[in-house]
Coordinates of C-alpha atoms in Angstrom, one line a residue:
M10 CA -84.5 -97.2 48.1
P11 CA -82.9 -100.3 48.7
K12 CA -79.8 -101.2 46.4
F13 CA -81.0 -104.4 44.5
V14 CA -84.3 -102.8 43.5
E15 CA -82.5 -99.9 42.4
M16 CA -80.2 -102.2 40.5
L17 CA -83.7 -104.0 39.3
K18 CA -85.1 -101.1 38.2
E19 CA -82.2 -99.9 36.2
R20 CA -82.2 -102.8 34.3
Q21 CA -85.9 -103.1 33.8
A22 CA -85.7 -99.3 32.4
F23 CA -83.2 -100.5 30.2
I24 CA -84.8 -103.5 28.7
N25 CA -88.3 -101.8 28.3
G26 CA -86.3 -99.1 26.4
V27 CA -84.7 -101.3 24.3
I28 CA -87.9 -103.1 23.5
E29 CA -89.7 -99.4 22.9
D30 CA -87.0 -98.4 20.2
L31 CA -87.5 -101.7 18.4
S32 CA -88.2 -101.3 14.8
L33 CA -91.0 -103.2 13.5
D34 CA -90.4 -101.7 9.6
D35 CA -90.0 -105.3 8.3
V36 CA -93.0 -106.7 10.0
H37 CA -96.3 -106.6 7.9
S38 CA -98.3 -103.1 8.5
L39 CA -101.5 -105.2 9.9
L40 CA -99.2 -107.3 12.3
Q41 CA -97.3 -103.9 13.6
V42 CA -99.8 -103.0 16.6
P43 CA -100.8 -106.4 17.5
T44 CA -96.9 -106.8 17.8
K45 CA -96.0 -103.8 20.2
Y46 CA -98.9 -104.5 22.2
A47 CA -97.8 -108.3 22.9
L48 CA -94.2 -106.8 23.7
L49 CA -95.8 -103.8 25.9
A50 CA -98.1 -106.1 27.8
G51 CA -96.2 -105.3 31.0
G52 CA -94.4 -108.2 32.6
K53 CA -91.2 -107.8 35.4
R54 CA -88.9 -108.8 32.1
L55 CA -87.6 -111.4 34.6
R56 CA -86.2 -113.6 32.0
P57 CA -84.0 -110.6 30.7
I58 CA -83.0 -109.3 34.1
I59 CA -81.5 -112.5 35.1
C60 CA -79.5 -112.7 31.5
M61 CA -78.4 -109.6 32.7
L62 CA -77.2 -110.4 36.0
C63 CA -75.8 -113.6 34.9
A64 CA -73.8 -111.8 32.4
E65 CA -72.3 -109.3 35.2
V66 CA -71.6 -112.5 37.3
A67 CA -69.3 -113.9 34.6
G68 CA -67.4 -110.9 34.2
G69 CA -69.3 -108.7 31.5
D70 CA -71.5 -105.6 31.5
Y71 CA -75.3 -106.2 31.5
K72 CA -75.7 -103.7 28.4
E73 CA -73.4 -106.0 26.0
T74 CA -76.6 -108.4 26.5
R75 CA -78.6 -106.5 24.2
D76 CA -79.5 -108.5 21.6
A77 CA -79.2 -111.8 23.5
F78 CA -82.0 -111.2 25.9
L79 CA -84.3 -109.2 22.8
A80 CA -84.0 -112.7 21.2
L81 CA -85.3 -114.1 24.4
E82 CA -87.9 -111.9 25.4
L83 CA -89.5 -112.2 21.5
I84 CA -89.1 -115.8 21.5
H85 CA -91.1 -115.8 25.5
N86 CA -93.6 -113.5 23.9
G87 CA -94.7 -115.4 20.9
T88 CA -94.6 -118.4 22.5
L89 CA -97.5 -116.7 25.4
V90 CA -99.5 -115.1 22.0
H91 CA -99.6 -118.7 20.7
D92 CA -100.1 -120.1 24.4
D93 CA -103.6 -118.0 25.2
I94 CA -104.7 -119.2 21.6
I95 CA -104.2 -122.9 22.4
D96 CA -105.6 -122.4 26.2
E97 CA -108.1 -119.9 25.0
D98 CA -106.9 -117.8 27.9
L99 CA -108.9 -114.2 27.7
F100 CA -106.5 -111.9 29.4
R101 CA -102.6 -111.8 29.8
R102 CA -101.2 -109.6 32.6
G103 CA -104.6 -108.4 33.3
S104 CA -105.2 -107.6 29.7
P105 CA -107.4 -109.3 27.0
S106 CA -105.3 -111.7 25.1
V107 CA -104.0 -111.0 21.8
H108 CA -106.7 -113.1 19.8
V109 CA -109.0 -111.6 21.8
K110 CA -108.3 -107.9 21.1
F111 CA -107.0 -108.9 17.3
G112 CA -108.4 -111.6 16.3
G113 CA -107.4 -115.2 16.0
K114 CA -105.9 -114.9 12.7
R115 CA -103.9 -111.9 13.6
A116 CA -102.9 -113.2 17.0
V117 CA -101.2 -116.6 15.5
L118 CA -99.3 -114.4 12.4
T119 CA -98.3 -111.9 15.4
G120 CA -97.0 -114.8 17.2
D121 CA -95.1 -116.3 14.3
A122 CA -93.7 -112.5 13.7
L123 CA -92.3 -112.3 17.5
L124 CA -90.3 -115.8 17.1
S125 CA -89.0 -114.6 13.6
L126 CA -87.4 -111.4 15.5
G127 CA -86.3 -113.6 18.0
L128 CA -84.3 -115.6 15.3
R129 CA -83.4 -112.1 13.7
Y130 CA -81.6 -111.2 16.8
A131 CA -80.1 -114.7 18.1
T132 CA -78.2 -114.4 14.6
K133 CA -77.2 -110.7 15.6
T134 CA -75.0 -111.8 18.3
R135 CA -72.7 -114.0 15.7
N136 CA -72.2 -116.0 18.2
L137 CA -73.5 -119.9 17.5
D138 CA -73.5 -121.2 21.1
I139 CA -76.2 -118.3 21.7
V140 CA -77.9 -119.5 18.4
K141 CA -78.2 -123.0 19.6
W142 CA -79.4 -122.2 23.0
L143 CA -82.2 -120.2 21.6
S144 CA -83.0 -123.1 19.2
D145 CA -83.0 -126.2 21.6
T146 CA -85.2 -123.9 24.0
A147 CA -87.6 -123.1 21.7
L148 CA -88.4 -127.0 21.1
K149 CA -88.6 -127.4 24.4
M150 CA -91.1 -125.2 25.1
V151 CA -92.8 -126.4 22.2
Q152 CA -92.7 -129.8 23.9
G153 CA -93.6 -128.9 27.0
V154 CA -96.7 -127.2 25.7
A155 CA -97.5 -130.2 23.5
L156 CA -97.2 -131.8 27.0
Q157 CA -99.9 -130.1 28.8
T158 CA -102.7 -129.7 25.3
F159 CA -102.4 -133.4 25.2
H160 CA -102.3 -134.5 28.5
R161 CA -105.0 -132.0 29.6
R162 CA -107.6 -133.4 32.2
K163 CA -105.2 -136.7 32.6
V164 CA -103.4 -137.3 36.3
A165 CA -100.0 -137.9 36.1
S166 CA -96.9 -138.6 38.3
E167 CA -94.9 -135.5 40.5
A168 CA -92.1 -137.0 38.0
M169 CA -94.4 -135.8 34.6
Y170 CA -95.3 -132.8 36.3
L171 CA -91.8 -131.7 36.8
N172 CA -90.3 -132.2 33.2
M173 CA -93.3 -130.7 31.8
A174 CA -92.7 -127.5 34.7
Y175 CA -88.8 -127.9 33.4
L176 CA -89.5 -127.9 29.6
K177 CA -92.4 -125.2 29.9
S178 CA -90.9 -122.8 32.0
G179 CA -87.4 -123.7 33.5
S180 CA -86.1 -124.4 30.2
L181 CA -86.4 -120.3 29.7
F182 CA -84.9 -118.9 32.4
E183 CA -82.2 -121.9 31.8
A184 CA -81.2 -120.7 28.6
A185 CA -81.8 -116.4 29.8
A186 CA -78.9 -117.7 32.6
A187 CA -76.8 -119.6 30.1
L188 CA -76.7 -116.4 27.2
G189 CA -76.0 -114.3 29.8
G190 CA -72.8 -116.4 30.7
L191 CA -72.2 -116.7 27.4
V192 CA -72.2 -113.2 26.6
G193 CA -70.0 -112.0 30.1
S194 CA -67.3 -114.9 29.4
S195 CA -67.8 -116.8 26.2
R196 CA -67.0 -120.2 27.9
P197 CA -69.5 -122.6 27.4
E198 CA -68.6 -124.3 31.3
V199 CA -69.2 -121.1 32.7
A200 CA -72.8 -121.0 30.6
E201 CA -73.3 -124.4 31.9
R202 CA -72.9 -123.7 35.4
L203 CA -75.2 -120.3 35.5
A204 CA -77.4 -122.6 33.1
D205 CA -78.1 -125.2 36.2
F206 CA -79.0 -122.2 38.4
G207 CA -81.5 -121.1 35.6
R208 CA -83.1 -124.1 35.6
N209 CA -83.9 -124.4 39.3
F210 CA -85.0 -120.8 39.6
G211 CA -87.5 -121.8 36.5
I212 CA -88.9 -125.0 37.6
A213 CA -89.3 -123.2 41.3
Y214 CA -90.7 -120.4 39.5
Q215 CA -93.6 -122.7 38.0
I216 CA -94.4 -124.5 41.1
R217 CA -94.8 -120.9 42.8
D218 CA -96.9 -120.1 40.0
D219 CA -99.4 -122.9 40.5
I220 CA -99.8 -121.7 44.5
C221 CA -100.2 -118.2 43.3
G222 CA -103.3 -119.5 40.4
V223 CA -105.3 -120.5 43.6
F224 CA -104.0 -118.5 47.0
A225 CA -102.9 -115.4 45.8
E226 CA -105.4 -112.4 46.9
D227 CA -103.7 -109.7 44.6
K228 CA -105.8 -110.9 41.2
T229 CA -105.7 -109.0 38.1
D230 CA -109.1 -111.3 36.2
D231 CA -111.1 -113.8 37.7
L232 CA -109.0 -116.7 36.4
S233 CA -107.7 -117.9 39.1
R234 CA -108.9 -120.8 39.1
S235 CA -108.0 -121.4 35.9
D236 CA -105.6 -124.7 35.8
I237 CA -108.3 -126.9 37.9
L238 CA -110.7 -125.6 35.9
N239 CA -108.9 -126.1 32.3
G240 CA -107.7 -129.9 33.7
D241 CA -103.7 -128.9 33.9
L242 CA -101.8 -130.2 35.8
T243 CA -100.4 -128.5 38.9
L244 CA -98.2 -129.7 41.9
P245 CA -100.7 -128.8 44.6
F246 CA -103.2 -130.8 43.1
I247 CA -101.4 -133.8 42.4
Y248 CA -99.8 -133.5 45.9
A249 CA -103.8 -133.6 47.4
L250 CA -104.6 -136.7 45.2
E251 CA -101.6 -138.7 46.8
S252 CA -102.1 -137.5 50.4
E253 CA -103.7 -139.7 52.5
A254 CA -105.6 -137.2 54.3
I255 CA -107.9 -135.9 51.4
S256 CA -111.6 -137.5 52.3
E257 CA -113.6 -139.6 49.3
Q258 CA -116.0 -136.6 48.8
D259 CA -113.2 -133.8 48.6
K260 CA -110.9 -136.0 46.2
N261 CA -114.4 -136.4 44.0
S262 CA -114.5 -132.6 43.9
L263 CA -111.6 -132.0 42.7
M264 CA -111.7 -134.7 40.3
D265 CA -114.9 -133.8 38.9
V266 CA -113.7 -130.1 38.1
F267 CA -110.4 -131.5 36.5
L268 CA -112.5 -133.9 34.4
G269 CA -115.0 -131.3 32.9
R270 CA -118.0 -132.7 35.1
T271 CA -118.7 -129.6 37.0
E272 CA -117.1 -125.9 37.5
Q273 CA -118.9 -125.6 40.6
I274 CA -116.3 -125.4 42.6
G275 CA -114.6 -122.3 44.5
D276 CA -111.4 -120.8 45.9
K277 CA -111.9 -121.0 49.4
E278 CA -112.7 -124.8 48.8
V279 CA -109.7 -125.6 46.9
Q280 CA -108.0 -123.8 49.0
R281 CA -109.0 -125.8 51.8
I282 CA -108.1 -128.8 50.5
Y283 CA -104.8 -128.1 49.6
E284 CA -104.4 -127.0 53.5
E285 CA -106.1 -129.5 55.0
T286 CA -104.3 -132.1 52.9
G287 CA -100.9 -130.6 53.4
A288 CA -100.8 -130.4 49.5
L289 CA -99.8 -126.7 49.9
D290 CA -96.8 -127.2 52.2
R291 CA -95.7 -130.2 50.6
S292 CA -95.5 -127.8 47.2
I293 CA -94.1 -124.8 49.0
R294 CA -91.6 -126.8 49.9
K295 CA -90.8 -128.7 46.9
M296 CA -90.2 -125.2 45.2
K297 CA -87.9 -123.8 47.9
D298 CA -85.5 -126.8 46.9
F299 CA -85.7 -125.9 43.6
A300 CA -84.8 -122.5 44.9
E301 CA -82.0 -123.9 46.8
K302 CA -80.3 -125.9 44.1
G303 CA -80.2 -123.0 42.2
R304 CA -78.6 -120.7 45.0
K305 CA -75.9 -123.5 45.2
S306 CA -75.1 -123.4 41.6
L307 CA -73.9 -119.9 42.0
N308 CA -71.4 -120.6 45.1
N309 CA -68.5 -121.2 42.9
F310 CA -68.5 -117.5 41.2
E311 CA -66.9 -114.6 42.7
K312 CA -68.9 -112.5 45.1
S313 CA -70.5 -109.4 43.1
D314 CA -73.1 -106.9 43.6
A315 CA -74.9 -108.7 40.4
G316 CA -74.6 -112.4 42.4
D317 CA -75.8 -110.6 45.6
C318 CA -78.8 -109.4 43.4
I319 CA -79.7 -113.0 42.0
H320 CA -80.0 -114.0 45.9
Y321 CA -82.4 -111.1 46.9
L322 CA -84.5 -112.4 43.8
L323 CA -84.3 -115.7 45.1
D324 CA -85.0 -114.9 48.5
Q325 CA -88.1 -112.3 47.6
Y326 CA -89.6 -115.2 45.2
Y327 CA -89.1 -118.1 47.3
K328 CA -87.4 -118.1 50.8
Y329 CA -89.7 -115.5 52.0
F330 CA -92.9 -116.6 50.0
K331 CA -96.0 -116.6 51.6
P332 CA -99.3 -117.7 49.5
R333 CA -101.5 -115.1 50.3
K334 CA -99.1 -112.1 50.4
K335 CA -98.2 -109.5 47.6
L336 CA -94.7 -109.8 46.3
K337 CA -93.1 -107.0 47.5
I338 CA -90.6 -106.0 44.6
A339 CA -91.2 -102.6 43.3
I340 CA -90.1 -103.0 39.7

């Protein structure tokens, strides 16, 4: 097994063990099952892994991040439960969404319970900087979802999209890296340098997600066109409309679906438009630009296995990215 995959699996196993052992005794009995369901629904635990690795880069022990990454993961999952309700998404990570399985009212309260538990574990760190990072990040994520929700079916600029990508996705990776820095070093300036890495990693992650939403072949459900069908902005969509190479017919086809006039468009047609207009290649370049900015933020730290593992993640997620190729990280 490659060295870095082994490191990632070890940390992932630690995270999963902590989450599986999490006590829900203080959560109402009617909410305990959906809360556990939301937490154990799968996922690579990438954000808490980033938190751990950044703590190690800063000179600490990854196991010391327990309360910090738990707060982060609880808040993250609480927002996902609420997001699925707002977006009326039927699936999350290939399984029925919480609101589908348990009903809307229990789902709202489950999301609230997860967010409240996140605050509890934030205070357990006894670090006001960590509490501030998490509270500020939670507010940014709300702003990002509000932007997405209330600008649905409205075409916007690349600048607005990137701001939304930061608020929705980049801010949580930013916090994950900063929390790791605070646990590993207790020095705010170290946390800020690592936060810069996390922010850029997270924006790149959102762009990658946009691309995979149309091009990835290893689908777990039939929602590959959900962004354009829902009228949600993605970078390939913006770039396609901006392209001088787009035909009037193709522009009308995209806009008719984006504006909700029709649902008659297939994956292959969207893929063709994004490829022929250069929107796909341009989106990949932008994604890699952000990833490389994140990589440069790590340059001033001493060489370490944890730092090399982060570079491995950057390579696997972004440098060697192919839109139709399944991610080959065995965690």
